[in-house]
XYZ file of C-alpha atoms in Angstrom:
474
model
C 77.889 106.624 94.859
C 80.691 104.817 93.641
C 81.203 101.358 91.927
C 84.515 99.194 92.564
C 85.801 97.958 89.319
C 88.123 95.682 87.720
C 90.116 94.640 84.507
C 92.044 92.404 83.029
C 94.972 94.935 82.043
C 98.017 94.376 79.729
C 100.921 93.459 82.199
C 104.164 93.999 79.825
C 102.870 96.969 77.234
C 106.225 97.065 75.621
C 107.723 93.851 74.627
C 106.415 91.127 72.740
C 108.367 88.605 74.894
C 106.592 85.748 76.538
C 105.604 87.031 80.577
C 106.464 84.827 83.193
C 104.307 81.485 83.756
C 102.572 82.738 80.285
C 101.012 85.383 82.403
C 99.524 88.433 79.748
C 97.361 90.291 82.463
C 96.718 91.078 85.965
C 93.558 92.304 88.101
C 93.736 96.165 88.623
C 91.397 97.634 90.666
C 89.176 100.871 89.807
C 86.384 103.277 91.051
C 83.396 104.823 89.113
C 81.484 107.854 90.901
C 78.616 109.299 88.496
C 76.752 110.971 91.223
C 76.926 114.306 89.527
C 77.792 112.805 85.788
C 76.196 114.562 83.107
C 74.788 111.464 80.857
C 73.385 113.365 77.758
C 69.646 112.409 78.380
C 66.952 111.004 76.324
C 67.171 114.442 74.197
C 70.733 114.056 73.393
C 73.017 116.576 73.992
C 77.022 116.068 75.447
C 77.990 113.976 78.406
C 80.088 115.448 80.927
C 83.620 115.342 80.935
C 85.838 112.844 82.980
C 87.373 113.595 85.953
C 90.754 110.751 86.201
C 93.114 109.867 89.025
C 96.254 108.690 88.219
C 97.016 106.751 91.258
C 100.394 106.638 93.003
C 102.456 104.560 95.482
C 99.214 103.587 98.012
C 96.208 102.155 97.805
C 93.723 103.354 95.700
C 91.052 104.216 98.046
C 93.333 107.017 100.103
C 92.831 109.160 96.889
C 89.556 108.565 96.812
C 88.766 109.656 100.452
C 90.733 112.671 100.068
C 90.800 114.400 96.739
C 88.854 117.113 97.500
C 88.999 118.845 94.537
C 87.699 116.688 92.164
C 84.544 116.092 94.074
C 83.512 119.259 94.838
C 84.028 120.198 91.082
C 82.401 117.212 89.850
C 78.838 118.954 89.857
C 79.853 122.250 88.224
C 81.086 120.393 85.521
C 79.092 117.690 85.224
C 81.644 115.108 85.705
C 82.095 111.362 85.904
C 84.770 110.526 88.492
C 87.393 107.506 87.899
C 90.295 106.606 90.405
C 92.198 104.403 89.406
C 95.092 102.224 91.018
C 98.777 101.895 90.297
C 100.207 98.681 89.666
C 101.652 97.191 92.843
C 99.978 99.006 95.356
C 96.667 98.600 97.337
C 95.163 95.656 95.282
C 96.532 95.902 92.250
C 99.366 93.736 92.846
C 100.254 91.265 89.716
C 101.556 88.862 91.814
C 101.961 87.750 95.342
C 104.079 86.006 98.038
C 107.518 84.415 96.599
C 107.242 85.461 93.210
C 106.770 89.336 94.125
C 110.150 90.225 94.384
C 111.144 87.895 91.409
C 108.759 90.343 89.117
C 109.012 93.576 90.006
C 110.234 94.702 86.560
C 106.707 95.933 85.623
C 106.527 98.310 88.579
C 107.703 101.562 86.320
C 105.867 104.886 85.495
C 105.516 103.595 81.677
C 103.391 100.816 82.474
C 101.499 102.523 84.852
C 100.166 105.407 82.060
C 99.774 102.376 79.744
C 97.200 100.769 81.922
C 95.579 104.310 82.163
C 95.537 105.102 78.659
C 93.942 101.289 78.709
C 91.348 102.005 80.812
C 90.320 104.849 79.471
C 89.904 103.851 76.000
C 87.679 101.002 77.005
C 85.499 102.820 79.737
C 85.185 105.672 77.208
C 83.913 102.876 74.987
C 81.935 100.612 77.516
C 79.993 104.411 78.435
C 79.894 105.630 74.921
C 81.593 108.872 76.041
C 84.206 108.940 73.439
C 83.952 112.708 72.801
C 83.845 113.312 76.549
C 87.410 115.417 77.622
C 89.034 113.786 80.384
C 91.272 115.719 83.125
C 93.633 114.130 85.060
C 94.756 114.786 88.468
C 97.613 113.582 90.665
C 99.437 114.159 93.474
C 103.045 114.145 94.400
C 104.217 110.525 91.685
C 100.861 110.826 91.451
C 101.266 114.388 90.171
C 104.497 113.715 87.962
C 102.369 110.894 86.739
C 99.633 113.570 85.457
C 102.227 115.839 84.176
C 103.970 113.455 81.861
C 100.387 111.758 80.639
C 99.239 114.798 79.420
C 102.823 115.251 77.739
C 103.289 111.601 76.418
C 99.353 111.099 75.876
C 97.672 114.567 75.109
C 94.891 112.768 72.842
C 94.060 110.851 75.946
C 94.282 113.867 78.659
C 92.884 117.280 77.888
C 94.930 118.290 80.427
C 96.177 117.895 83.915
C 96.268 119.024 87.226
C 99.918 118.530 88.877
C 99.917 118.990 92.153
C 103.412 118.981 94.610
C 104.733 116.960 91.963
C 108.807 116.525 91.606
C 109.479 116.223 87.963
C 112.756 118.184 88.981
C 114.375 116.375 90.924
C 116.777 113.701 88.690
C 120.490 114.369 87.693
C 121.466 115.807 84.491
C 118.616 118.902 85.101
C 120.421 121.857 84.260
C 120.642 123.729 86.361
C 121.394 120.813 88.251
C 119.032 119.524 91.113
C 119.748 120.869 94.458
C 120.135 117.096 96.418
C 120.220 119.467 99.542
C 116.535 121.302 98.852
C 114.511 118.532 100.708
C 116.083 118.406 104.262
C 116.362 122.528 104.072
C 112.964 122.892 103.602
C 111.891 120.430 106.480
C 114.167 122.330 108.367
C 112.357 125.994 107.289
C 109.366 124.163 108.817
C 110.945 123.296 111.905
C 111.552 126.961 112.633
C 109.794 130.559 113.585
C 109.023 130.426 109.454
C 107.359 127.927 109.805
C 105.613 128.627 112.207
C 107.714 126.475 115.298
C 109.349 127.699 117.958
C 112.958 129.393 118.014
C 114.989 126.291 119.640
C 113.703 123.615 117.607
C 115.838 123.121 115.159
C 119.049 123.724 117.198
C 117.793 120.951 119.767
C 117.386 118.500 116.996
C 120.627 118.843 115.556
C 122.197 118.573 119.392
C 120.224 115.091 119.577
C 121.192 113.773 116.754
C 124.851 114.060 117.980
C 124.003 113.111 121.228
C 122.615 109.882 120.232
C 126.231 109.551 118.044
C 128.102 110.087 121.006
C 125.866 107.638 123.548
C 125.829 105.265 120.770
C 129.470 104.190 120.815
C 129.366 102.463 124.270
C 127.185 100.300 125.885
C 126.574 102.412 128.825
C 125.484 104.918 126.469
C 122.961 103.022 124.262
C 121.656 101.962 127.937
C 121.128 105.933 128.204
C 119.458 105.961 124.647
C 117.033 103.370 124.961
C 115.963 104.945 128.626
C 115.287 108.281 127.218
C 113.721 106.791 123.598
C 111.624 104.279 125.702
C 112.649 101.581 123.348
C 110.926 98.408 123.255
C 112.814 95.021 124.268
C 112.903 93.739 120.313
C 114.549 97.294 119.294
C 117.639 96.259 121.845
C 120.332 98.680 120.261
C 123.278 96.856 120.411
C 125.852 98.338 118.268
C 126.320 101.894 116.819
C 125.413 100.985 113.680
C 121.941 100.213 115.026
C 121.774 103.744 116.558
C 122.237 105.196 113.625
C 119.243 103.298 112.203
C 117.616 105.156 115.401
C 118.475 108.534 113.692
C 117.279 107.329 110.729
C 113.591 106.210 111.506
C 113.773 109.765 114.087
C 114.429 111.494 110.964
C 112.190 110.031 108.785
C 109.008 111.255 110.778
C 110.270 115.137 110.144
C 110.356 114.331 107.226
C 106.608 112.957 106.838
C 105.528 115.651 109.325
C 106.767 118.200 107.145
C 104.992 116.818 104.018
C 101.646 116.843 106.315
C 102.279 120.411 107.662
C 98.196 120.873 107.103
C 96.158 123.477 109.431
C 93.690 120.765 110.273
C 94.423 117.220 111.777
C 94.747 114.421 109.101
C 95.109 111.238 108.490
C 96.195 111.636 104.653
C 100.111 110.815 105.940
C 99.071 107.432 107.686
C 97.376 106.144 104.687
C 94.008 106.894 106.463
C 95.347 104.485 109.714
C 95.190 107.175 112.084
C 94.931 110.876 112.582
C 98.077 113.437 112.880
C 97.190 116.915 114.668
C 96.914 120.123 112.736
C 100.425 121.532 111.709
C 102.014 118.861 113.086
C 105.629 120.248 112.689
C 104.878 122.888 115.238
C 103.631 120.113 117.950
C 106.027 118.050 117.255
C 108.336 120.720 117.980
C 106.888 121.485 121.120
C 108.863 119.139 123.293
C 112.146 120.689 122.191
C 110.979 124.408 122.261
C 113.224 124.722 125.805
C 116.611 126.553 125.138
C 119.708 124.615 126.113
C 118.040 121.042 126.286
C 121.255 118.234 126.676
C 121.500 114.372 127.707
C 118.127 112.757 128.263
C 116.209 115.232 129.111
C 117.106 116.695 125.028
C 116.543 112.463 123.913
C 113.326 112.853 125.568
C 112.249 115.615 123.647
C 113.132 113.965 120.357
C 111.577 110.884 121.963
C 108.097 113.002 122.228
C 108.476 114.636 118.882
C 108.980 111.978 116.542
C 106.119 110.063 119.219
C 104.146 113.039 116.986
C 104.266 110.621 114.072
C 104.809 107.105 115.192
C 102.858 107.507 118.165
C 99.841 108.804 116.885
C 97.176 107.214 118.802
C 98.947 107.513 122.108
C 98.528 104.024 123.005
C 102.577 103.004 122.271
C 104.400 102.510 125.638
C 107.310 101.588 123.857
C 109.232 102.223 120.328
C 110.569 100.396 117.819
C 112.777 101.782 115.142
C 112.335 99.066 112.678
C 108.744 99.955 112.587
C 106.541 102.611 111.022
C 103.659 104.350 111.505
C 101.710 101.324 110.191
C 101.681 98.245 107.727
C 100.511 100.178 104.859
C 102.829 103.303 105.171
C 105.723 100.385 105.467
C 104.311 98.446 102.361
C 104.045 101.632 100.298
C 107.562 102.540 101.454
C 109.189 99.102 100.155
C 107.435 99.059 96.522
C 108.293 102.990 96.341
C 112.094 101.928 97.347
C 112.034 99.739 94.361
C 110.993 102.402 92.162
C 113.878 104.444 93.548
C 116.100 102.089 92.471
C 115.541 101.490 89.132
C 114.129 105.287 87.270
C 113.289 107.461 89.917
C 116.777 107.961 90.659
C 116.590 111.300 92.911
C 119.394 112.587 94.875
C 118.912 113.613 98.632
C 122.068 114.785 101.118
C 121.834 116.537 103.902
C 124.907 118.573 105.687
C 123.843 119.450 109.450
C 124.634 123.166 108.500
C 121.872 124.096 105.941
C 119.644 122.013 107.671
C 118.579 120.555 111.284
C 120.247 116.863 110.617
C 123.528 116.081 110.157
C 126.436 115.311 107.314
C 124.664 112.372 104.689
C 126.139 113.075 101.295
C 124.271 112.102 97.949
C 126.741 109.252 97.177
C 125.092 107.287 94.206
C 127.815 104.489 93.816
C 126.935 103.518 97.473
C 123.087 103.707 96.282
C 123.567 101.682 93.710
C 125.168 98.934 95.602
C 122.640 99.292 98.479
C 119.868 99.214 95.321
C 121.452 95.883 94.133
C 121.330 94.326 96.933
C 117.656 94.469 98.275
C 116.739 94.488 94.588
C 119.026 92.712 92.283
C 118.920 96.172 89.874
C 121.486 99.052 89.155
C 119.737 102.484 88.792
C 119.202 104.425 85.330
C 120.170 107.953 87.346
C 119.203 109.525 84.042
C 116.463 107.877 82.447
C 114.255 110.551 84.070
C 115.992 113.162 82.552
C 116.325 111.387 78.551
C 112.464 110.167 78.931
C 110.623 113.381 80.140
C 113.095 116.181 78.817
C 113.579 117.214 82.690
C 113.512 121.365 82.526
C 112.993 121.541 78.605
C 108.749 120.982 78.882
C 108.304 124.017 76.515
C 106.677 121.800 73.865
C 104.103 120.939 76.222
C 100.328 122.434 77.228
C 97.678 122.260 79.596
C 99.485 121.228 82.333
C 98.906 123.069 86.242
C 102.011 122.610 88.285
C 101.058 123.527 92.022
C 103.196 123.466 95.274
C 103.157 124.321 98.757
C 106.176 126.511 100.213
C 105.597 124.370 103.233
C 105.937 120.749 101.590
C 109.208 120.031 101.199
C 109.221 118.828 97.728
C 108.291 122.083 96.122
C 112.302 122.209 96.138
C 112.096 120.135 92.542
C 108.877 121.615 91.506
C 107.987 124.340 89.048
C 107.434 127.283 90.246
C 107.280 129.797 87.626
C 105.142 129.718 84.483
C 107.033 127.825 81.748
C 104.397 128.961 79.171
C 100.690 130.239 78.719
C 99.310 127.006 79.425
C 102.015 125.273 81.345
C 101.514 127.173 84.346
C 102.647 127.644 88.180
C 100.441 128.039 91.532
C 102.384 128.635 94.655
C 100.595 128.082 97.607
C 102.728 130.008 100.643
C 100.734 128.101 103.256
C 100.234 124.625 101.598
C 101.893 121.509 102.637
C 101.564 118.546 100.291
C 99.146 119.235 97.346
C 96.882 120.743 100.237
C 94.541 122.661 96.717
C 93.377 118.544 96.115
C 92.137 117.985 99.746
C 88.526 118.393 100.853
C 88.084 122.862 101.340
C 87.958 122.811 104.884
C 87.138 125.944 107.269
C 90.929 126.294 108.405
C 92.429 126.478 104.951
C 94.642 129.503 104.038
C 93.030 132.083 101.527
C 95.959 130.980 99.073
C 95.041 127.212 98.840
C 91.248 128.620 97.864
C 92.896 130.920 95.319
C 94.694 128.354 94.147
C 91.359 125.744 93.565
C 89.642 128.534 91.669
C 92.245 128.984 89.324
C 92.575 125.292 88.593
C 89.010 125.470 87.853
C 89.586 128.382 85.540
C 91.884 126.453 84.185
C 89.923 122.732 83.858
C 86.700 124.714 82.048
C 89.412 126.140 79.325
C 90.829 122.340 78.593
C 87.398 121.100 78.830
C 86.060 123.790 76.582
C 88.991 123.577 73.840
C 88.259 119.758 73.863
C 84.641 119.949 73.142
C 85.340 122.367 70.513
C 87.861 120.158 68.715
C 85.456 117.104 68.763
C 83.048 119.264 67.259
C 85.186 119.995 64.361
C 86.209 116.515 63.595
C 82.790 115.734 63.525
C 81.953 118.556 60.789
C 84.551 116.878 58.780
């Protein structure tokens, strides 16, 4: 059904400067579905339009397993499918080994819509489907990604679907980003809301002191890495390493938030593994007893965030150094480097809005940290100067949806910003749940929300066809 491609694709699309070791391209790594393409015939007529992924941080083939939406449009529309992989991630990588972290400066959102436009130039060409439209979808970067193609390339994308995508969420928006918006809405989730019970988010904010207070003292990290089961590597000898406990505890509510779906899925492990349905709420299960303290209150975090790193049951032991998996961990360190160079976004978290506890946006101390895993200071703003941050008025044909349960719909749009720059809200959804597979559990709001995108994709696909036609009676 599908064909695995590859091209030779422009590495540095903005400077004539000599690459590295004379290198001009690298392999990147694409699928072709035409199941349901409409091809024109013998007779003639129109080919279908294009249906286009604009991959994000992960390997290529996670999108194509899961993104729902496209295929079960593809046959009302007659579509061709492409996915198509970021640079960096999955097997796309432009270099290996050593020399990876010595050329990472071609890992940026620019390049990454150059090698799309690219690609779709020449498999327009290659399939002699210049005239067909072409939609793009995208999730989360992948949905920013989608958003600012169809604003920085509109005579490539007709127009996009944007799904739980954060184009909000840089300084110098005005009104200014809300650093705080993330950790408060993971915390929503964590509560009767969201559908968990009553004591969970009180308990979690107890543990997290608790493991403050045990971690000062030897005796008490002995009590930590009891109740945590902790494995013999992870031996927790200093405060500062229990606070990099908290930290990988907190990271999985984070991730279970995101994944907040009503069926189980494995769309948060990269595909590795399964987590339940709503995942928040079981994960909250273990700390749903009022008044939990010492380590019987560890063991409940212990069995919560076992939710997320502890998937497939079979982990006697933890290790906080460790994720969920290789992949999620590899996606996590190129996405880090993105972080630290234009997708500056600010996160804090103050223990009283939210279940965690006092972490102030402090971007000096970013920057250092960025410089030295990375050898780069941040551009905090670039965002802002290169995509116009709030001020998208100019632009058309864009779909912005987001889940109130996803956390990141805190730097989404949410209201219409024009005609065709519209908003779905999704009450139920978790992140982009409208571009999953429809599944029997799904909320009536995430259907609603599918069959207005479609409304939406046969308008763009119908306004293209109609231009073509008119450049062709001229």
């Amino acid at each position: 059904m599908c064909q695995k491609c590859w091209r030779d694709t422009t590495l540095d699309h903005f400077s004539w400067a000599p690459p590295p070791e004379g290198r001009t391209t690298y392999k990147q790594r694409y699928f072709v579905c035409d199941k349901f393409w409409h091809k024109g015939g013998s007779s003639g007529g129109n080919k279908g339009p294009i249906f286009f992924y604009l991959g994000n941080e992960a390997d290529v083939t996670l999108y194509l397993n899961n993104t729902g939406l496209m295929w079960e449009s593809a046959e009302e529309f007659g579509a061709l499918l492409v996915f198509a992989e970021h640079r960096y991630y999955g097997e796309s990588n432009p270099y290996s080994g050593s020399k990876l972290q010595r050329n990472m400066q071609y890992l940026t959102a620019e390049q990454a819509m150059a090698d799309y436009a690219e690609l779709l130039r020449e498999l327009k060409s290659q399939l002699k489907a210049e005239d067909s439209a072409v939609i793009g979808f995208g999730g989360s970067y992948g949905g920013m990604l989608a958003a600012w193609m169809r604003m920085k390339y509109p005579h490539v994308l007709a127009g996009s679907v944007a799904a739980s995508a954060p184009i909000w969420a840089f300084p110098g928006e005005d009104p200014p980003v809300d650093p705080g918006a993330f950790a408060k809405i993971v915390t929503r989730d964590a509560t009767p809301a969201g559908g968990a019970p009553q004591a969970c988010a009180g308990n979690l904010r107890k543990a997290w002191q608790q493991l403050n207070d045990w971690g000062d003292s030897e005796k008490g990290r002995g009590q930590i890495r009891k109740a945590m089961q902790l494995c013999p590597a992870a031996n927790l000898t200093s405060s500062d390493e229990g606070y990099e406990l908290a930290q990988w505890a907190q990271n999985a509510f984070d991730y279970l938030a995101m994944g907040d779906f009503p069926y189980p899925s494995g769309y948060m492990l990269n595909g590795q593994g399964e987590l339940p349905a709503y995942p928040m709420r079981t994960a909250c299960q273990p700390l749903s007893k009022e008044g939990l303290t010492g380590p019987a209150l560890l063991e409940g975090l212990r069995e919560a965030v076992g939710t997320f790193y502890n998937f497939s049951g079979q982990l006697h032991c933890y290790n906080y150094s460790e994720g969920p998996n290789p992949e999620t961990d590899d996606d996590s360190n190129f996405w880090d480097y993105q972080a630290c160079t234009e997708m500056v976004m600010p996160f804090s978290r103050n223990g009283v809005d939210d279940m965690f506890w006092q972490q102030p946006w402090d971007l000096k101390a970013f920057a250092q940290q960025c410089k030295k895993e990375w050898g780069v200071t941040p551009r905090p703003y670039w965002a802002q100067d290169n995509w116009g941050g709030r001020k998208i008025g100019t632009a058309s044909n864009i779909v912005f949806s987001n889940g109130l349960l996803d956390p990141w719909h805190g730097f989404g749009v949410l209201e219409d910003v024009s005609d065709s720059v519209v908003a779905v809200v999704i009450p139920e959804g978790a992140h982009h749940l409208d571009l999953m597979f429809s599944n029997p559990l799904d909320p009536p709001s995430v259907t609603e929300a599918r069959n207005l995108e479609r409304q939406h994709m046969h308008r763009w696909v119908d306004e293209a066809t109609t231009l073509t036609e008119l450049h062709a009676d001229h």
